[in-house]
CSV table of C-alpha atoms and ligand atoms in Angstrom, one decimal:
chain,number,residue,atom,x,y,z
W,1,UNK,CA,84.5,60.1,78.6
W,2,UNK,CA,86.2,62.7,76.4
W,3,UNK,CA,84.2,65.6,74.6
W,4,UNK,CA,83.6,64.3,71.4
W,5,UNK,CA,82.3,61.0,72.9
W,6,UNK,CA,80.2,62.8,75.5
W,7,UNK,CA,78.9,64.9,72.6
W,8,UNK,CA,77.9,62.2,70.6
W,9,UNK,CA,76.5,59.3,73.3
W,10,UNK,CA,75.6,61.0,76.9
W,11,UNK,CA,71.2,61.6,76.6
W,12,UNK,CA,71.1,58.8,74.1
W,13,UNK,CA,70.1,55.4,75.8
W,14,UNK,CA,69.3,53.2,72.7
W,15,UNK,CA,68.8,50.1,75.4
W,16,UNK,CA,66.2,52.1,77.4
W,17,UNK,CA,64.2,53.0,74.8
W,18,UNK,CA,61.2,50.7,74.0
W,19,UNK,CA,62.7,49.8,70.1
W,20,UNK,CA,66.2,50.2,70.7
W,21,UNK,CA,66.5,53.6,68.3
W,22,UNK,CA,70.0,54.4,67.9
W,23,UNK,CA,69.7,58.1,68.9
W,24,UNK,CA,66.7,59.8,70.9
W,25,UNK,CA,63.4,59.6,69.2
W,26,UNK,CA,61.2,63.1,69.7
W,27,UNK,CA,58.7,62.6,72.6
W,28,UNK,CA,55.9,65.4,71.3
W,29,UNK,CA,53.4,64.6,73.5
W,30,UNK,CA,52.1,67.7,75.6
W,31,UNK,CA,51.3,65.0,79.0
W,32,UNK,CA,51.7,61.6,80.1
W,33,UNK,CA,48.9,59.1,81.1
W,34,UNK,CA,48.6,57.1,84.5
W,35,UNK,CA,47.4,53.6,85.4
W,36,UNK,CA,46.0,55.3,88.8
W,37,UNK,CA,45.9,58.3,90.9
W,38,UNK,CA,49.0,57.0,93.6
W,39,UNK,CA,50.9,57.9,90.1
W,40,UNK,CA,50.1,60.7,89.0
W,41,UNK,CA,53.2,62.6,90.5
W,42,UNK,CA,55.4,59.8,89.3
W,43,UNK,CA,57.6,60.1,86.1
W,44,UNK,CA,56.3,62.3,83.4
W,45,UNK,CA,53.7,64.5,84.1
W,46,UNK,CA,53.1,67.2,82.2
W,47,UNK,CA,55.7,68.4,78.8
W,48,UNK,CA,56.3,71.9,80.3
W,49,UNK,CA,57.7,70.2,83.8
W,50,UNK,CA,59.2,67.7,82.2
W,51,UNK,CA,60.0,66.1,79.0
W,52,UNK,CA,62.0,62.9,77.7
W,53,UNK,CA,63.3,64.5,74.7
W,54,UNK,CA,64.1,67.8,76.5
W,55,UNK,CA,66.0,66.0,79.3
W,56,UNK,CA,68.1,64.0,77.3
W,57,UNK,CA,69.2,66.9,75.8
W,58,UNK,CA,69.8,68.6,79.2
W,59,UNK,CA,71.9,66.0,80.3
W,60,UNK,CA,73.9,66.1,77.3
W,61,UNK,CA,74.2,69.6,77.8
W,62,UNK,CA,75.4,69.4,81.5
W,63,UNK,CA,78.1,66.7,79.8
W,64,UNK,CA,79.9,69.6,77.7
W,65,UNK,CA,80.3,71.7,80.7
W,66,UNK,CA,81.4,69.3,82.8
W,67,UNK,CA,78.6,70.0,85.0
W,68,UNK,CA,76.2,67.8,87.0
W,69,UNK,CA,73.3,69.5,85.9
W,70,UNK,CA,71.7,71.1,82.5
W,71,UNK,CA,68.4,73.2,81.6
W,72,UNK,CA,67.5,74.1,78.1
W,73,UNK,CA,65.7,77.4,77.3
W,74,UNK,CA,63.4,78.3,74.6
W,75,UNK,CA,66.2,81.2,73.7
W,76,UNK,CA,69.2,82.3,75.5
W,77,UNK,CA,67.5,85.3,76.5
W,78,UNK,CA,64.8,83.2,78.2
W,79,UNK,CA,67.7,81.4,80.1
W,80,UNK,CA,68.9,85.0,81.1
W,81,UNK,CA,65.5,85.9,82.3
W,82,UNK,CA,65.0,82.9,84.4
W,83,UNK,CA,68.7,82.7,85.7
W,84,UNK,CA,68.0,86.2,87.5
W,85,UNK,CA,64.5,86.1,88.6
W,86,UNK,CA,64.9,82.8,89.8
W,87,UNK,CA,68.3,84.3,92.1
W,88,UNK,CA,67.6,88.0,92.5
W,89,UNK,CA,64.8,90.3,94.3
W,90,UNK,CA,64.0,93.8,93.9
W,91,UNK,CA,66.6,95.7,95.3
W,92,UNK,CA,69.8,93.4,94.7
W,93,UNK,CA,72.6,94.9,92.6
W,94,UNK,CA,74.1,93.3,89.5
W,95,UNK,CA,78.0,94.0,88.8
W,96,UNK,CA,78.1,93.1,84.8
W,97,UNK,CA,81.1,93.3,82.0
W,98,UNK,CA,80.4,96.6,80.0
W,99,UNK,CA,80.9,95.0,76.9
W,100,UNK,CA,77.8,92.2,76.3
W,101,UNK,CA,75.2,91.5,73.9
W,102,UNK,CA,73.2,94.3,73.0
W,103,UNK,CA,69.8,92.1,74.2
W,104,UNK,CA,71.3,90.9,77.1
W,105,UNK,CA,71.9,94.9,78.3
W,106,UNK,CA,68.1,95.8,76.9
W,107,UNK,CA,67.1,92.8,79.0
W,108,UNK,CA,69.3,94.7,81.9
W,109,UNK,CA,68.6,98.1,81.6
W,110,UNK,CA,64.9,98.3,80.1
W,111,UNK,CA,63.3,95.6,81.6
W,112,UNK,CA,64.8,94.1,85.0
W,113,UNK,CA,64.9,97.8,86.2
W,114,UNK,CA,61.2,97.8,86.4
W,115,UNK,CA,61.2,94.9,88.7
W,116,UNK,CA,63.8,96.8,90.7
W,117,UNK,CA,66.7,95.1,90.2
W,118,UNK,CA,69.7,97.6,89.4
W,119,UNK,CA,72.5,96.6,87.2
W,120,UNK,CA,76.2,98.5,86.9
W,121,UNK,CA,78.5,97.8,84.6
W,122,UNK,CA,82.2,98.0,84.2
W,123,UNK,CA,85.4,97.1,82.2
W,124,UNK,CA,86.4,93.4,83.9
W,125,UNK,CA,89.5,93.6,82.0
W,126,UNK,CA,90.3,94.9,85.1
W,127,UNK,CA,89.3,92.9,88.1
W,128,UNK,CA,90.2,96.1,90.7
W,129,UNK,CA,87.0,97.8,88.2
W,130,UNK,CA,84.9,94.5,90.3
W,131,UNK,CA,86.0,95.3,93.3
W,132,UNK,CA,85.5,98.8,93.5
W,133,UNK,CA,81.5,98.3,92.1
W,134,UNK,CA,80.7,96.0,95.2
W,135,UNK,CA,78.3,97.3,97.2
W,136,UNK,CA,75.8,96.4,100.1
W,137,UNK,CA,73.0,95.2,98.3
W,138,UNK,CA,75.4,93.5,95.1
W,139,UNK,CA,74.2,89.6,94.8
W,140,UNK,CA,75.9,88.9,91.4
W,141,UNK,CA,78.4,89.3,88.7
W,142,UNK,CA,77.5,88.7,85.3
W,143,UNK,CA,80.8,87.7,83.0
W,144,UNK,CA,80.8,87.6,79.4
W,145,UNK,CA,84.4,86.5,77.5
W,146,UNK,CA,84.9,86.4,74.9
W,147,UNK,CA,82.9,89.8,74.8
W,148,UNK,CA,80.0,90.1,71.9
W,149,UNK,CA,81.3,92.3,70.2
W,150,UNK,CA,84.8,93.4,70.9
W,151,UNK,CA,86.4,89.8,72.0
W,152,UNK,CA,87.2,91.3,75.2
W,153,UNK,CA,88.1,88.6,78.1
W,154,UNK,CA,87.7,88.5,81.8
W,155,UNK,CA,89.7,86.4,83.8
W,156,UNK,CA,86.9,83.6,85.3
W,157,UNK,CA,89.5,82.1,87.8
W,158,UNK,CA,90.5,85.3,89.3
W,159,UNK,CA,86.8,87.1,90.0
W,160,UNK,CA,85.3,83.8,90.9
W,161,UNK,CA,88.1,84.0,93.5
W,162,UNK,CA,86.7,87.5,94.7
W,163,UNK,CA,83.1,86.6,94.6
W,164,UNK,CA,83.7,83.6,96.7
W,165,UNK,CA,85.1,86.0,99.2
W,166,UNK,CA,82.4,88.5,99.0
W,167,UNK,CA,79.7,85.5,98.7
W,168,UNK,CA,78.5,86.6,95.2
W,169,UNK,CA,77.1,84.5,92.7
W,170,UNK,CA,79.1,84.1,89.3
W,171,UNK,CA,77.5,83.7,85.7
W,172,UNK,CA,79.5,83.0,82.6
W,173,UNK,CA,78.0,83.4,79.8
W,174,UNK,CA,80.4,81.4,77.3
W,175,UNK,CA,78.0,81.5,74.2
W,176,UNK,CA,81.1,83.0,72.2
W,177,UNK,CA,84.1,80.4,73.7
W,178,UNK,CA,81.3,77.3,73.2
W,179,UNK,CA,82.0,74.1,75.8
W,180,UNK,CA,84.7,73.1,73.6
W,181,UNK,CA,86.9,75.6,74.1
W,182,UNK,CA,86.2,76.9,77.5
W,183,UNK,CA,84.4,75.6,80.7
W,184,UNK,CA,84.1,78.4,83.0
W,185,UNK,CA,82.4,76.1,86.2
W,186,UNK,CA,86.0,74.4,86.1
W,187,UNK,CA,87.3,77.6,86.4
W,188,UNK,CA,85.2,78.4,89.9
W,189,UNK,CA,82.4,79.9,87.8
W,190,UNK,CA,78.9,79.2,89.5
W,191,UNK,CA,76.5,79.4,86.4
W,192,UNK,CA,77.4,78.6,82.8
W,193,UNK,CA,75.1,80.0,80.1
W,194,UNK,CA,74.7,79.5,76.3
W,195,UNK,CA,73.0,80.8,73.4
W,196,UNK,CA,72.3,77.3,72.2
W,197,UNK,CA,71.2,79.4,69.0
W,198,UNK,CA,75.0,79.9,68.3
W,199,UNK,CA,77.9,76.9,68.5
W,200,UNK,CA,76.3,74.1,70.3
W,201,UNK,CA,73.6,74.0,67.6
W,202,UNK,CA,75.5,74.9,65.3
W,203,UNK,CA,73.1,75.2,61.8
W,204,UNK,CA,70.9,78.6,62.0
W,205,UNK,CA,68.0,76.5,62.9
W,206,UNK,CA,67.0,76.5,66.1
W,207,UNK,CA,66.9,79.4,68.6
W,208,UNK,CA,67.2,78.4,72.5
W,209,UNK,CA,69.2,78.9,75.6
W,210,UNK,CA,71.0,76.6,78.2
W,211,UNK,CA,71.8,76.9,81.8
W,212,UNK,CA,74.5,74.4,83.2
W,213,UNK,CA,75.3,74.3,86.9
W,214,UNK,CA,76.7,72.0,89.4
W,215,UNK,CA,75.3,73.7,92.8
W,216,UNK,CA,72.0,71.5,94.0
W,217,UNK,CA,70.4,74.7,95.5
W,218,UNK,CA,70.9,76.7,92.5
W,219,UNK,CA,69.9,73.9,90.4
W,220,UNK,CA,66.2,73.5,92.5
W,221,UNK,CA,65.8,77.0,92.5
W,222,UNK,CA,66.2,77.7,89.0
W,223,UNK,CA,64.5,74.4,87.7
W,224,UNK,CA,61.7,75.2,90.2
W,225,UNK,CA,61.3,78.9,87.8
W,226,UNK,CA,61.9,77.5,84.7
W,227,UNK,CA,58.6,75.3,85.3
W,228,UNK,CA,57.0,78.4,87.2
W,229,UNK,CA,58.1,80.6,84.3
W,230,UNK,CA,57.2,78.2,81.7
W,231,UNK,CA,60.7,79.3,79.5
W,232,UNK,CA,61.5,75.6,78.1
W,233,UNK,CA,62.7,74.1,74.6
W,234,UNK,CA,60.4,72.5,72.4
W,235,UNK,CA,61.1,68.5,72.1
W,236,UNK,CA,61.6,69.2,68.6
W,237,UNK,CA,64.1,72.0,69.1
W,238,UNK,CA,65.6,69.8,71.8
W,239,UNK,CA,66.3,66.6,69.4
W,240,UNK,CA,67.5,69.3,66.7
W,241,UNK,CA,70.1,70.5,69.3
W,242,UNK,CA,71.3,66.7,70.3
W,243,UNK,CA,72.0,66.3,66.6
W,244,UNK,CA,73.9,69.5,66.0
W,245,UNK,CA,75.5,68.6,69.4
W,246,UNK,CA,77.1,65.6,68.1
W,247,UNK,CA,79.7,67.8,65.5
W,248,UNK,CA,80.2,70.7,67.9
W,249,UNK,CA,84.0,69.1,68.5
W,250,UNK,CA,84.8,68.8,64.4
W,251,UNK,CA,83.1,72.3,63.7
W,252,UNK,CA,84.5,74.1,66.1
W,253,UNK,CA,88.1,72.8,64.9
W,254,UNK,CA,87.8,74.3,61.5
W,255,UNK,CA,86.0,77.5,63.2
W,256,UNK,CA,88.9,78.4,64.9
W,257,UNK,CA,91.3,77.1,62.1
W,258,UNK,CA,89.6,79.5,59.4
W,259,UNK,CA,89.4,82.4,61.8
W,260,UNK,CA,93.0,82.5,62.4
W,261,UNK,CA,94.1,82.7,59.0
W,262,UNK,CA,91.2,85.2,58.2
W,263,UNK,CA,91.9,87.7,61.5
W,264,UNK,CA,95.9,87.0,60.3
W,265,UNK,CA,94.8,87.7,56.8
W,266,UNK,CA,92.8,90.9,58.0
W,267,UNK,CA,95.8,92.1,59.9
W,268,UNK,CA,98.0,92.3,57.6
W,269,UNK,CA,95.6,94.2,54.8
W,270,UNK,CA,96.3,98.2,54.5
W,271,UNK,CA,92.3,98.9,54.3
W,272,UNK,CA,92.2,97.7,58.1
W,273,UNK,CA,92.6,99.8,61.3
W,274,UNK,CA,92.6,97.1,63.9
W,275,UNK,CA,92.0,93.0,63.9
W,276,UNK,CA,90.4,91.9,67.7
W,277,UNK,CA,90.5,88.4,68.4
W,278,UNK,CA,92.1,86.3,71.4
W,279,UNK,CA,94.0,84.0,69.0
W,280,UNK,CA,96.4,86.9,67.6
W,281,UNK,CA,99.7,87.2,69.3
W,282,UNK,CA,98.6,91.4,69.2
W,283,UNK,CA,95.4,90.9,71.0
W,284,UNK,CA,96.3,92.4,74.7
W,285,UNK,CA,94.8,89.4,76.3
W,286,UNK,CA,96.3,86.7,74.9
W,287,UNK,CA,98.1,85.3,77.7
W,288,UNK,CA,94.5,85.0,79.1
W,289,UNK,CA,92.8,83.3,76.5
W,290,UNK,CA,96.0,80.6,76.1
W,291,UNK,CA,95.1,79.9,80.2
W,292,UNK,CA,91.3,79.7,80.6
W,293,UNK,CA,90.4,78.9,76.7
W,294,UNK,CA,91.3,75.7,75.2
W,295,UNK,CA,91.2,77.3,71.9
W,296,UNK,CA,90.0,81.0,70.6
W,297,UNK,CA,86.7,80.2,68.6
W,298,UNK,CA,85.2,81.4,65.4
W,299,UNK,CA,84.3,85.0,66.1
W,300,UNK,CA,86.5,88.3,65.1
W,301,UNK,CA,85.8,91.7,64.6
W,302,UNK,CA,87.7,94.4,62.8
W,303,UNK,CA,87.5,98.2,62.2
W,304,UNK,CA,88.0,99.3,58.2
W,305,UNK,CA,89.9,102.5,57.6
W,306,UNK,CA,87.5,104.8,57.1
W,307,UNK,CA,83.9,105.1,58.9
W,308,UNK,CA,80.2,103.5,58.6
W,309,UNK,CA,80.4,104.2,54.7
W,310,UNK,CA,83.4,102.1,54.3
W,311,UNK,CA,81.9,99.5,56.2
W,312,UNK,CA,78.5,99.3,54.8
W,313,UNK,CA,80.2,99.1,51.4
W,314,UNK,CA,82.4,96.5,52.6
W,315,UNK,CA,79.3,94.3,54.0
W,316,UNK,CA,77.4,94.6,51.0
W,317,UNK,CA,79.6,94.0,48.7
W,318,UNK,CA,79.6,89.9,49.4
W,319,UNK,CA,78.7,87.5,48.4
W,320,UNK,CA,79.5,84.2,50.9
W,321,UNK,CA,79.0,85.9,54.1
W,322,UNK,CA,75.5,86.9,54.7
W,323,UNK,CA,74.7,90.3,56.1
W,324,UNK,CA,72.6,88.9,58.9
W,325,UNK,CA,72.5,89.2,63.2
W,326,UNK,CA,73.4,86.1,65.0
W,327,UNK,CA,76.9,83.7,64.8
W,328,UNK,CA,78.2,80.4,65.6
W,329,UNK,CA,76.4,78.2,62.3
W,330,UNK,CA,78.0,76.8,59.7
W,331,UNK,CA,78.2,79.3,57.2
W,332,UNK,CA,79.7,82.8,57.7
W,333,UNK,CA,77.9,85.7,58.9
W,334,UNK,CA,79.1,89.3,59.2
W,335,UNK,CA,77.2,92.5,60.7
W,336,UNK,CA,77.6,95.9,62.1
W,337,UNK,CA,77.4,96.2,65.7
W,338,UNK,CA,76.5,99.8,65.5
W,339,UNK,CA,73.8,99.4,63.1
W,340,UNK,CA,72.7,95.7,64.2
W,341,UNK,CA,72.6,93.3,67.6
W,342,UNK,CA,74.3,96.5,69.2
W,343,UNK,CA,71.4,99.6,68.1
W,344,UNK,CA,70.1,99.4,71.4
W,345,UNK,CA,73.0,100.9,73.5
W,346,UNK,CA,73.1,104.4,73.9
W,347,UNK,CA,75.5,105.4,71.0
W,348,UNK,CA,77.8,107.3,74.0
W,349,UNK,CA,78.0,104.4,75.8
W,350,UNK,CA,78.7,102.5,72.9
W,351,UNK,CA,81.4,104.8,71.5
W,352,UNK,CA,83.0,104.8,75.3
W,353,UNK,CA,83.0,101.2,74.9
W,354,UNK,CA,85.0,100.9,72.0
W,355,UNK,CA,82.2,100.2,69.5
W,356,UNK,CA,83.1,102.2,66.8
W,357,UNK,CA,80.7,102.8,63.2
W,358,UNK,CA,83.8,101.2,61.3
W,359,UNK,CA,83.3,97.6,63.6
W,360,UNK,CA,83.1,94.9,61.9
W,361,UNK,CA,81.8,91.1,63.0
W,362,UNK,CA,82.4,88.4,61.4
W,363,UNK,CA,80.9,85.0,62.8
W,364,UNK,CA,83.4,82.9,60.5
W,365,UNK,CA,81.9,79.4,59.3
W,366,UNK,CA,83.9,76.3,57.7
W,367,UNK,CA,83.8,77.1,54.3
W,368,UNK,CA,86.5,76.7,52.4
W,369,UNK,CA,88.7,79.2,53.9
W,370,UNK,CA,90.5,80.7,50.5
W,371,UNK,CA,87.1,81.3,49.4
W,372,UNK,CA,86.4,83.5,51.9
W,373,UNK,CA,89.2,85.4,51.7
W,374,UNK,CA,88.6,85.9,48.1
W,375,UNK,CA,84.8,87.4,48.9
W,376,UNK,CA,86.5,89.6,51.7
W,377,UNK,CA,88.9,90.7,48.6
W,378,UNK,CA,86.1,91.5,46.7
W,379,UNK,CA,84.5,93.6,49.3
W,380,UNK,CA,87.7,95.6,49.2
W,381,UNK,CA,88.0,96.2,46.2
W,382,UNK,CA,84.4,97.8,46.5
W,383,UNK,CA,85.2,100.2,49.0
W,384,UNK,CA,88.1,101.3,47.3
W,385,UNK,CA,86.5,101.8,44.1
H,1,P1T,O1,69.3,85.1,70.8
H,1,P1T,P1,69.2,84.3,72.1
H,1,P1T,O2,69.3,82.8,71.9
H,1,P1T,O3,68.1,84.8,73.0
H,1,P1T,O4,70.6,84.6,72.9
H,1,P1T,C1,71.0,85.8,73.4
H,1,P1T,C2,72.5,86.0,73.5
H,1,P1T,C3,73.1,85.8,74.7
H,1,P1T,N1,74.4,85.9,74.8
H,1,P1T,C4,75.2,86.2,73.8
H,1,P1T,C5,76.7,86.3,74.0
H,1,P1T,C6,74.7,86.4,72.5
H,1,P1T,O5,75.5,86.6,71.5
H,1,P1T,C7,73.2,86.3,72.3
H,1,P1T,C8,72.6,86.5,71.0
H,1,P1T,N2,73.4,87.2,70.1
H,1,P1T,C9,73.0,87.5,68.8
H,1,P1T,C10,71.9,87.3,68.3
H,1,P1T,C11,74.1,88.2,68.0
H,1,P1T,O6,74.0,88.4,66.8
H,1,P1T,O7,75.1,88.7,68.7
């Protein structure tokens, strides 16, 4: 099956469910009852080891990725959490891009360092930068491309090459690509991982995570913590996702379609320093994205001329894009890294980075896209009043 088919039937069943429903009904119920005691490890058990709803929507998930297995989080964070404790002891090293979430380096550097597991970080813009940071006790490199926030990429095919040599394990986390436009495990990846928050919900509604895998040792060990660790999706947050699922194809068309003309639009306007997003013929990395993306997504970021005055005029001065953290729903979103889901980093490390006061993100939605340039017009306007 193609994607959009896979989006909309694979977890749905209607002819093994007891009525027939057209799409998965929500299973709520916290266990499940048995005729005798030779059953009770049969089936459903107990909602946090299993659930109907929940799976469905894991094996939807492992669809999108191509993938022969799925596990869906109660945040992406949670995923994050589980993915390493369920790998990694104390004393294994890390190696992870330098440019990531701001949570998922607080997660790193303020709360897996008490447990002893040490994380470096470097620019894998560069895969020599990979090389170099291996060391004796180094288990695992942790990739994010597109980078959140600077829409940096790292080339999956090449350092899954490297850590097959070395034996290392290799997570993706392609909550900024989505499944749609980029599917790291065909790439060599080991571990794909997704906000579900963002794209593959898709409506601001539901925060979880997702883990999609192929390897059946992984799989048991990290299914075996996500139980032990108790980090699972709700049934109701699980049927929410199938249905936001179903249009993750169609939205992120018009995602990418409107951030094109708006980072092209952005490019060309005098009160802008610099436009970063894979699709532009200027981003260094384009010949990158073109190879391992299928398309280059809904997120840009951009500096203003000028410094954190310009651009908190700029952000409060609209009126369709919400000043708010998070990305990937339907309607447009814009933030300041510096000020917002990036606070947490050190400002020097931040700065070195390339995360400047003047950055700009913009999660752009599928709006009309002539009325958002006329709301980024009027923000313009404001800061050069
Ligand atoms: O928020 P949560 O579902 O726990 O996902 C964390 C996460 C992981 N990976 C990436 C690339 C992310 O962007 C996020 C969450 N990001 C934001 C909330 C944000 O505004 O960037």
């Amino acid at each position: 099956m193609k994607f959009l088919t896979k989006s909309i039937h694979v977890g749905e069943n209607p002819k093994n469910i007891q009525y027939g429903d057209a799409i998965y009904p929500i299973h709520l119920s916290t266990t499940f009852a048995k005729e005798s005691l030779d059953e009770v490890e049969e089936g459903y058990v107990y909602s946090r080891s299993g659930n109907p709803t929940r799976n469905s929507l894991e094996d939807k998930l492992a669809s999108l990725e191509n993938a022969k297995y799925g596990l869906a989080f109660s945040s992406g964070l949670a995923a994050e959490t589980t993915i390493i404790l369920s790998l990694l002891k104390q004393g294994d090293h890390v190696i992870a891009f330098d440019d990531l979430y701001g949570g998922t380096k607080r997660l790193f550097n303020k709360v897996l360092n008490r447990f002893g597991i040490e994380v470096s970080y470097t620019d894998f813009r560069n895969v020599e930068n990979i090389e170099k940071s291996i060391k004796n006790n180094t288990k695992m490199i942790w990739i994010e491309t597109p980078t959140n926030p600077l829409l940096k990429l790292a080339d999956i095919e090449e350092i899954s090459k490297l850590a097959r040599e070395k034996d290392l394990v290799v997570v993706v986390d392609n909550t900024f690509a989505s499944p749609y436009f980029q599917n790291p495990l065909d790439l060599g990846a080991d571990i794909v991982l997704h906000s579900i928050t963002k794209y593959i919900n898709g409506h601001s509604d539901v925060v979880g995570g997702a883990v999609m895998l192929n390897n059946d040792i992984l799989y048991e060990k990290i299914s075996f913590h996500q139980n032990s660790i108790g980090a699972i999706l709700s049934p109701f947050n699980s049927w929410l996702v199938m249905r936001g699922i179903k249009t993750l194809a169609i939205r992120m068309e018009q995602h990418e379609k409107n951030a094109l003309i708006i980072a092209k639009y952005l490019e060309e306007n005098s009160n802008v320093e610099k436009v970063y997003y894979p699709g532009l013929k200027s981003h260094p990395q384009h010949q990158l994205a073109k190879k391992q993306m299928k398309g280059f997504g809904g997120m840009l970021s951009f500096e203003i001329k000028g410094g954190l005055n310009e651009a908190k005029k700029f952000v409060e001065n609209l009126a369709l894009f919400s000043l708010a953290e998070s990305l990937g729903g339907v309607e447009s979103l814009i933030e300041l890294p510096a000020l917002m889901t990036h606070s947490a980093v050190p400002e020097d490390e931040r700065i070195k980075i390339g995360i400047k006061n003047s950055l700009i993100r913009v999660s752009v939605g599928i709006e009309n896209v002539e009325d958002l340039i006329e709301d980024f017009e009027k923000g313009f306007k404001a800061v050069r009043k």
